[in-house]
Structures are given as C-alpha cells and as structure tokens.
Coordinates of C-alpha atoms and ligand atoms in Angstrom, one line a residue:
X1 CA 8.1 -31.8 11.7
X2 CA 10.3 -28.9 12.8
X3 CA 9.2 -25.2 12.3
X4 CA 11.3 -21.9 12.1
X5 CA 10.6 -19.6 15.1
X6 CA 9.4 -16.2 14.8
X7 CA 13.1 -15.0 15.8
X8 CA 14.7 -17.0 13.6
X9 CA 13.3 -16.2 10.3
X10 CA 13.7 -12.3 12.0
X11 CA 17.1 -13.3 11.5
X12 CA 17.4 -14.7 8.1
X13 CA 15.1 -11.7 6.7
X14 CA 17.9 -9.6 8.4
X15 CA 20.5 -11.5 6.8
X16 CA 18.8 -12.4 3.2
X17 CA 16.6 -9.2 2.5
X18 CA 18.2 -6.0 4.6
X19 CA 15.1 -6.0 7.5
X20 CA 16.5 -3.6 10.0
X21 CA 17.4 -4.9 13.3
X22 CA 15.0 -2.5 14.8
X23 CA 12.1 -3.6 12.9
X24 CA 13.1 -7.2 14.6
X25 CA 13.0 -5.7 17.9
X26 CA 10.0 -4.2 17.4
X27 CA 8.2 -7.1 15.9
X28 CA 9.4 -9.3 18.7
X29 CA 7.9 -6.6 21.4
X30 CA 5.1 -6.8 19.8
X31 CA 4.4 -10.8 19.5
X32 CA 5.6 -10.5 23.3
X33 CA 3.0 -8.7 24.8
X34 CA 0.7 -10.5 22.7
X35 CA 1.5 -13.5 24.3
X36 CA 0.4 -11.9 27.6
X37 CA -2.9 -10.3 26.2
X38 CA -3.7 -13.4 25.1
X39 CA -2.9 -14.9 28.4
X40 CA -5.1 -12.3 30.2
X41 CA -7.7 -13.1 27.3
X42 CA -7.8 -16.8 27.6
X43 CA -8.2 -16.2 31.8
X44 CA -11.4 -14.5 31.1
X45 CA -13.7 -14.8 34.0
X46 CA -11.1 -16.4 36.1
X47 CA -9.3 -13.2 36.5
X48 CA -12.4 -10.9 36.7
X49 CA -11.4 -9.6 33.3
X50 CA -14.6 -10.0 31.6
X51 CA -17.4 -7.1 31.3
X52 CA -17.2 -2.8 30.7
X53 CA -14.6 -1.1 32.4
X54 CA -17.0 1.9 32.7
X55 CA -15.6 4.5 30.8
X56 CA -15.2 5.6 26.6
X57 CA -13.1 5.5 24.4
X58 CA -12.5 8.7 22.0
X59 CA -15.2 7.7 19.7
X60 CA -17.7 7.3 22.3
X61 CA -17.8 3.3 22.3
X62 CA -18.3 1.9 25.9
X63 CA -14.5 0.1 27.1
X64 CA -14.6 -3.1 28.2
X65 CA -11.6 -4.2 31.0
X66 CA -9.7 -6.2 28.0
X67 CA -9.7 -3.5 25.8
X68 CA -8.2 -0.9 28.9
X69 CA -5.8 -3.9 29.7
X70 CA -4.3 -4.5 26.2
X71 CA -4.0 -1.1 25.6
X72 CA -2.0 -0.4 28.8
X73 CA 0.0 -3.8 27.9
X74 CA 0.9 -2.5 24.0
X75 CA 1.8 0.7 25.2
X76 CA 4.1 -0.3 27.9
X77 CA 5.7 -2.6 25.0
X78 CA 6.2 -1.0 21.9
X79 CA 7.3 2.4 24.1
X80 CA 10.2 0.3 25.8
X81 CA 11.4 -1.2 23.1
X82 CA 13.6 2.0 22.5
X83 CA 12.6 1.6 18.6
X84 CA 9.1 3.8 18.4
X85 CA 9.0 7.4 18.8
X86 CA 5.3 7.3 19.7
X87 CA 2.5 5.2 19.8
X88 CA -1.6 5.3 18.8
X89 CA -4.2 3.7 20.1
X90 CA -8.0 3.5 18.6
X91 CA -8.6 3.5 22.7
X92 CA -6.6 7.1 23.0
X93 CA -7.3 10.4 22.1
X94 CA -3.8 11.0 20.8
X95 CA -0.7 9.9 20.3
X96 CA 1.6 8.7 23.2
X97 CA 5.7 10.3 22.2
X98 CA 8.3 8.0 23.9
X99 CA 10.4 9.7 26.5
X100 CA 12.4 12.7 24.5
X101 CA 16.3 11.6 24.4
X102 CA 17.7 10.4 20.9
X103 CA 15.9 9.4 17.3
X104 CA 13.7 6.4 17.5
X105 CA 13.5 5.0 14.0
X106 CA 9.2 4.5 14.1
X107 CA 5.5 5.1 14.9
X108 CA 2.8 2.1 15.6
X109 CA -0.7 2.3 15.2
X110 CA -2.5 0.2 17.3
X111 CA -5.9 -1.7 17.9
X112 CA -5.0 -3.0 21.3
X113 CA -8.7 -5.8 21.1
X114 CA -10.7 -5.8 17.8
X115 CA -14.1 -7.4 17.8
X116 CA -14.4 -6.4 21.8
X117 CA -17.9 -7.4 21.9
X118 CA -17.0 -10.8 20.9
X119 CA -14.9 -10.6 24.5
X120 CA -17.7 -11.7 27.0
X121 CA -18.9 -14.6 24.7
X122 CA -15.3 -16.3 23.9
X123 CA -15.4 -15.3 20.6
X124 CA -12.6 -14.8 18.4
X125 CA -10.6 -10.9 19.0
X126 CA -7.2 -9.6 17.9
X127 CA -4.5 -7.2 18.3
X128 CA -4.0 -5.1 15.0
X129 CA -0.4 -3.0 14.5
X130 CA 0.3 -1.1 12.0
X131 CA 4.1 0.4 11.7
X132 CA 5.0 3.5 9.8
X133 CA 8.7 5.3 9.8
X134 CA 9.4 8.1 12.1
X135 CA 9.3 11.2 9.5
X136 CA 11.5 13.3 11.5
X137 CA 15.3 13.2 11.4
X138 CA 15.9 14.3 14.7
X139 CA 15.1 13.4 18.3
X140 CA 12.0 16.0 17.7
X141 CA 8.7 14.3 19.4
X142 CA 6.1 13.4 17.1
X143 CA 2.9 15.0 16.8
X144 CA -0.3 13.1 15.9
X145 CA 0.2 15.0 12.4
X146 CA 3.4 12.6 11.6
X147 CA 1.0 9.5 11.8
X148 CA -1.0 11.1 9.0
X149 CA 0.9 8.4 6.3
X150 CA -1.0 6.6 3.5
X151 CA -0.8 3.0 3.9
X152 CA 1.4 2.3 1.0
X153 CA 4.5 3.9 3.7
X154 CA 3.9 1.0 6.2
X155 CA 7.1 -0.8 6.7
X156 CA 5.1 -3.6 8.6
X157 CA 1.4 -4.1 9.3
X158 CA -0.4 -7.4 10.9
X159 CA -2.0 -9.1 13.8
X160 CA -2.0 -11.4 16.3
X161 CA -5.6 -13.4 16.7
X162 CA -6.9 -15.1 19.8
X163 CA -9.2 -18.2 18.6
X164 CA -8.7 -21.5 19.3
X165 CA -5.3 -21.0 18.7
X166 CA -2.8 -17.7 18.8
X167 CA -1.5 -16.8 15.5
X168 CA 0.7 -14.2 14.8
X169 CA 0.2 -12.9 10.9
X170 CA 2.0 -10.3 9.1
X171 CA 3.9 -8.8 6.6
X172 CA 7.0 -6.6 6.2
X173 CA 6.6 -6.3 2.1
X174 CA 7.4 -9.2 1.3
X175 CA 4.6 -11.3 1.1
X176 CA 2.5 -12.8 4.4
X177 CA 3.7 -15.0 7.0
X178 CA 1.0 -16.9 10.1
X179 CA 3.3 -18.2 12.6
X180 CA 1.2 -20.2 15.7
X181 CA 1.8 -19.7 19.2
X182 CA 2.9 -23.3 20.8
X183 CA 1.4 -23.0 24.2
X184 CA 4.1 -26.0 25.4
X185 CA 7.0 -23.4 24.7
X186 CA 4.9 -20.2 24.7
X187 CA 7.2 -19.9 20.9
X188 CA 5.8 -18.4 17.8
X189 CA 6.1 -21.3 15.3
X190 CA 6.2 -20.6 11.3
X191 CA 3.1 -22.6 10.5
X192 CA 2.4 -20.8 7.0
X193 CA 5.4 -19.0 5.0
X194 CA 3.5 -17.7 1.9
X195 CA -0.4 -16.8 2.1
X196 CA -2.3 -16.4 -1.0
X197 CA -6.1 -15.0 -1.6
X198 CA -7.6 -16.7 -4.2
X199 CA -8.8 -13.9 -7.0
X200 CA -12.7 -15.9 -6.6
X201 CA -14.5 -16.3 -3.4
X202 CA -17.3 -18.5 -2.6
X203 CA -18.0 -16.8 0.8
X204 CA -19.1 -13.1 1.7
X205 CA -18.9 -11.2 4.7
X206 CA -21.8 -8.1 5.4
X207 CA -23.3 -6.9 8.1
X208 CA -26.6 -7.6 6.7
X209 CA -29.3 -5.8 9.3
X210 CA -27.8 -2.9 7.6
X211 CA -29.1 -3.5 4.1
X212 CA -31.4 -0.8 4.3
X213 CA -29.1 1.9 5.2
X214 CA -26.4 0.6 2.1
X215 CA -25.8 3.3 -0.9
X216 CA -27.2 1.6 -4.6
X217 CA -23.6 -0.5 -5.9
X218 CA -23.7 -2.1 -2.7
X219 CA -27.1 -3.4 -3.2
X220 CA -26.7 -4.5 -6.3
X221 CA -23.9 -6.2 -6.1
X222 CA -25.1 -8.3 -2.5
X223 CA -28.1 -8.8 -4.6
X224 CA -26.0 -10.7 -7.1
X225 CA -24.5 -12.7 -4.7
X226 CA -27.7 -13.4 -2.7
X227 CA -29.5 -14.5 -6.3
X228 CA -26.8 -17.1 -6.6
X229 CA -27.3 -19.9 -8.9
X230 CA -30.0 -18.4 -10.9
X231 CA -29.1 -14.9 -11.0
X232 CA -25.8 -13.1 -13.3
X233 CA -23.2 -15.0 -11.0
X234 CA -24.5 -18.5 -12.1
X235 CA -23.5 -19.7 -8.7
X236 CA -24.3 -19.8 -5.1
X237 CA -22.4 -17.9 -2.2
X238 CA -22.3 -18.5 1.6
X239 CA -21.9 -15.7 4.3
X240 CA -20.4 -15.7 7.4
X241 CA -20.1 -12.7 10.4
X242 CA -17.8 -12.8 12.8
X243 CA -18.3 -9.0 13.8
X244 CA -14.6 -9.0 14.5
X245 CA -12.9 -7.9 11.4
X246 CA -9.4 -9.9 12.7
X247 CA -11.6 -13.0 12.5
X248 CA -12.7 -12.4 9.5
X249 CA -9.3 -11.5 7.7
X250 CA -8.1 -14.1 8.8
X251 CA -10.4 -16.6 7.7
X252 CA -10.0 -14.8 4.4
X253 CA -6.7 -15.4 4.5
X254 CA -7.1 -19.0 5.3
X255 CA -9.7 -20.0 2.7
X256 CA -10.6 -17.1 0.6
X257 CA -13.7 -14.9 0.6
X258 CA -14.6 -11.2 0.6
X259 CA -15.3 -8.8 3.4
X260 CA -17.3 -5.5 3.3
X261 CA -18.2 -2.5 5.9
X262 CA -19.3 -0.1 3.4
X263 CA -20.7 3.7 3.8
X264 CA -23.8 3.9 4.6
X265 CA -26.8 6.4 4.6
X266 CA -27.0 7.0 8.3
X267 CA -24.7 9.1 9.2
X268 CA -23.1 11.2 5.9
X269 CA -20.4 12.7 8.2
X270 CA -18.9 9.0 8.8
X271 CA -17.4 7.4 5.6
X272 CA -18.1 4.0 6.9
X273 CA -17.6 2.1 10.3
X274 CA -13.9 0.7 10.4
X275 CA -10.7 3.2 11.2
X276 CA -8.1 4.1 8.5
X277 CA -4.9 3.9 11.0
X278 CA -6.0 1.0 13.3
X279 CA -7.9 -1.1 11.3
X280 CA -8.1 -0.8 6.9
X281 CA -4.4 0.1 6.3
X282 CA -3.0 -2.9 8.1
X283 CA -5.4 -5.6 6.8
X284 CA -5.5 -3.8 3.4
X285 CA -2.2 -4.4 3.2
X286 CA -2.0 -7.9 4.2
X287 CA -4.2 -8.4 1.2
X288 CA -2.4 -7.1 -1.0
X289 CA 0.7 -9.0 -0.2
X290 CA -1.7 -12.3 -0.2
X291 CA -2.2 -11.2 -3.8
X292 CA -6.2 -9.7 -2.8
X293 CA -7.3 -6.2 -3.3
X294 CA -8.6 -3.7 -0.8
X295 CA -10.5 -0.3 -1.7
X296 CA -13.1 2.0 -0.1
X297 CA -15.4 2.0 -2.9
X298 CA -13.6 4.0 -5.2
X299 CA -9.9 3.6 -4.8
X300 CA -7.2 1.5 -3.3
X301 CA -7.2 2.3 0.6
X302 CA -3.2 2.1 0.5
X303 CA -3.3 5.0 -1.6
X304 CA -5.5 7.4 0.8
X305 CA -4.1 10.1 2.6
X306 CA -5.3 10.4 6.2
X307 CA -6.9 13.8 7.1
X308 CA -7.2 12.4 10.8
X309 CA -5.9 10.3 12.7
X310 CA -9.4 8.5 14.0
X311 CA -10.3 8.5 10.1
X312 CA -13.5 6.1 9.1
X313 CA -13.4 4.7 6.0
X314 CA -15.6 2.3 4.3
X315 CA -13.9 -0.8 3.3
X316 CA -14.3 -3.9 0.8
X317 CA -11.3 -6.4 1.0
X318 CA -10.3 -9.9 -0.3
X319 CA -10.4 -11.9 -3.3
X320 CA -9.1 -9.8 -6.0
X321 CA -12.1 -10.4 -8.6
X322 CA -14.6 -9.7 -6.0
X323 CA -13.3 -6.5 -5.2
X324 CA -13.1 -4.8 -8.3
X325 CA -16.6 -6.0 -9.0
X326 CA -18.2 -4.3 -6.3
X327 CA -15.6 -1.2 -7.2
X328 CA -16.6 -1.1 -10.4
X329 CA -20.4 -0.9 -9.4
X330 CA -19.0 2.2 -7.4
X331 CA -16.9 4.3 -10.1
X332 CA -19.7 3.4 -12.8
X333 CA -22.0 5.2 -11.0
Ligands
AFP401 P1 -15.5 -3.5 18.4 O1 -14.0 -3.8 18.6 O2 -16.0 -2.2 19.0 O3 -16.3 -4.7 18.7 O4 -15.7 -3.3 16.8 C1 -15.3 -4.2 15.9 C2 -15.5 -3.7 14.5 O5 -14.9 -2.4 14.4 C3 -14.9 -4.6 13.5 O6 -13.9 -5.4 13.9 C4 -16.1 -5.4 13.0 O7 -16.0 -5.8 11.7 C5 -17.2 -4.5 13.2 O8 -16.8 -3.6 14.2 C6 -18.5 -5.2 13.5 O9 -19.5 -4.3 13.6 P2 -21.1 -4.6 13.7 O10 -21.2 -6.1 13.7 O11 -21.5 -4.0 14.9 O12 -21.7 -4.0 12.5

C-alpha cells in the first residue's frame, strides 16, 4: 500500500484549498524537530536523558532533562524557520520574539513534552503546538499580549505523540489528519486522512484520587457513569489514565471516549489543572474538527478569551454527547 507523505499533501492543500506556503514551512519545521525529540526520547537512558534537570519551570513544576531538551530543540526550530515572529513555551516565562528584521506571518504556542512524568517509565509523551497569526502588520516584535487569541483564531493546532509509534496529528480547519513516522525513511506517512469522534463514548478519563476535591455536576455526572448498568445510563463505562493528556487525545481520537480535568475545590485561584495556550486550545480544537466538543464547564473553550498567557482552565473534551451532558450539569446549576 502506498501513503501520501506529510509534504506532499502540504502541497496539494496548497494547491486545492489556498494553505499558505508559510504555514507548510512551518508545519514541516515542526514535524522536523519532532523527529529529533523523539529520537532523544526513544534514547532514554542511553543518552543520560532520563531524570530532573534540577531547576522549575514558571509554574513551579520540577524540569526534567527532556522537557529542558525539547524546549531548546522547538525553539531553535520554529524561530529559524523565518515564518514565526515569536515563540511560547509552557517551560518559559515569556515569549521568545524572532530576531527583529521583516514581518513574520505567525506565533506558536508550545508544550515542548506533555505527560513529563510519564518520561522516566517509557510511557507515552507528546509535543503539543498551537499556531495563531501574527496580529501586527509590521516588523514590530510581539509582546506576550499578541498571544492573548481565543482559540477559535488558530490557523493550525496538533501534536506529535511518542508511543509505540510517532504520529504526527493535526488540523489546519479542515478536518484532522494522523500521519505515522516510518522509522525505515524517518518520513511522516498519511496513515489516517479524516478522524471522527464518535458523539457516544464507552470509555472515561478522570483523575479519580481527586473525587473529593470535584465541584457537585462533576460528581454527579461520574456518578452516573460509575453506576453503569443499573443506574440512569443503563450501561456500563470503562476508564482509563494515562496522566498524559496527548495520550489520552489521542486514544480519543482513535476510538472514542471522553476526557475530563475539571476545577476543583483546592485551590479557587486555579480554574483547573491544564493550560489554555499550551494545552486546551489545541486539543479543543482537534475535537472539534473530529466532529467532538470541548468546553470548561460552561462554554466552548475556543471561544475564551485569554487574560494570561499561563491561563488554567478546566477542561472536559471528546465525544460530543458526553460533553454537553456534563455541561449541562454545569449551566443548570
Ligand atoms: P506533566 O507534563 O507535568 O506531567 O503534566 C501533564 C498534565 O498536564 C496533563 O498532560 C495530564 O492530563 C495531567 O497533567 C495529569 O495530571 P495528574 O495525573 O497529576 O492529575
């Protein structure tokens, strides 16, 4: 069987649909230096890449050496690809402006390695980007206030997972496309041209030691699912936790399911766990373009307008009848 590469169905979405030649270059910067992050990733003790690399990141979480190396590696990338007018990371404080000189047509958002604890125990991570257009006309350098978009301005938003296999996934609004890295070319084969989420789920995801801490619709509504046969639902559900949310996108995207890290009562000044910029726009838009749904609670998380650009959020994502459920338990209350 013979499968389109990455670059050429770049090509034809130049050709056919009007994708800018930029957005090309940037997208193939990007699965680039994903092929050497997973490289470095699938080296792990080999190369002494495993463990903490000592220091924080802004959000006070401990670093590990992968997470210092892709971050490096993404930022060298997408800032020579002479297409982004500056960068941020969930591992940096701010944003990183390309060198000043002429107009550079975009901004990426990045989660250099999701699901970093899964590193040390060869668990599945992933590289999350999220790409926004430059708002200024001019050669001007941008400030972290330009990243401050809602995710419905995203021109393209995806990730590249390191499991078993590499897969690149994404979407530039026009539905979702998984290409799979061949390791006997190192080429990003189109292995799956036209995701869909099923609107039912049979499978949850929750991190369920913290039940206690969860606000009332949450409850309820895992207390539905957990009740299963013999409760309102009138049929059972399984769960899975990956504690990577790439992992567990993807497998939503694969075979259906929903996925929740909602508020909780812990801490009142965090609305929830995930980032807004790094994390819920992209996969919240994947979703949608798999024909799921993705909201905070309350509203669609494409529509939110960041206030900052580490924003939390809480997030419930996947099949589309699953999601307004546990919405609805939210805006009835
Ligand atoms: P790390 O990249 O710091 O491991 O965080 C991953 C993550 O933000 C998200 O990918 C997971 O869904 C979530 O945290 C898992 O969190 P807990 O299992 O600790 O609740």
């Amino acid at each position: 069987m013979s499968y389109q590469t990455l670059q050429q169905w770049l090509e034809q979405e130049e050709q056919t649909n009007g994708l800018p030649s930029e957005l090309t270059r940037l997208v193939l910067s990007v699965a680039d230096v994903c092929r050497e992050i997973s490289y470095e990733v699938s080296k792990g003790a080999l190369a002494g890449v495993l463990g903490v690399a000592g220091t924080e990141n802004v959000q006070g979480e401990e670093q590990k050496k992968l997470d210092v190396i892709s971050n490096e590696l993404m930022m060298k990338a997408v800032l020579g690809s002479g297409v982004v007018a500056a960068c941020a990371s969930e591992e940096m404080d701010h944003c990183v402006p390309a060198q000043a000189g002429e107009r550079r047509p975009y901004l990426i958002c990045f989660d250099p390695l999701d699901g970093s604890s899964n590193i040390d125990i060869n668990v599945s991570i992933g590289t999350i980007f999220s790409i926004l257009p430059n708002p200024h006309e001019d050669a001007a350098s941008p400030t972290d206030d330009d990243f401050l978009q809602p995710g419905n301005r995203q021109v393209c938003a995806g990730y590249v997972i390191y499991g078993p296999q590499t897969q690149m996934v994404f979407t530039v609004g026009r539905g979702v496309v998984m290409f799979t890295l061949n390791p006997d070319d190192n080429t990003y084969l189109l292995t799956s041209p036209n995701v869909q989420v099923p609107a039912q789920a049979k499978e949850f995801a929750i991190n369920c030691s913290n039940m206690r801490h969860w606000e009332a619709p949450v409850k309820r509504y895992i207390d539905e699912l957990l009740a299963g046969k013999t409760g309102v639902r009138g049929k059972d559900y399984n769960m899975r936790w990956i504690a990577a949310m790439v992992a567990e996108v993807h497998r939503i995207l694969c075979r259906g399911g929903i996925f929740m890290y909602p508020r909780d009562n812990r801490d009142p000044s965090k609305p929830g766990k995930l980032r807004l910029m790094y994390e819920a726009n992209p996969m919240s838009w994947l979703m949608e373009q798999a024909g799921a749904r993705a909201t905070n609670g309350h509203e669609s998380i494409l529509n939110i307008r960041p206030e900052k650009l580490h924003q939390r959020v809480a997030v419930f994502l996947g099949a589309a009848e699953e999601v307004e459920r546990v919405t609805s338990y939210h805006t009835a209350d």
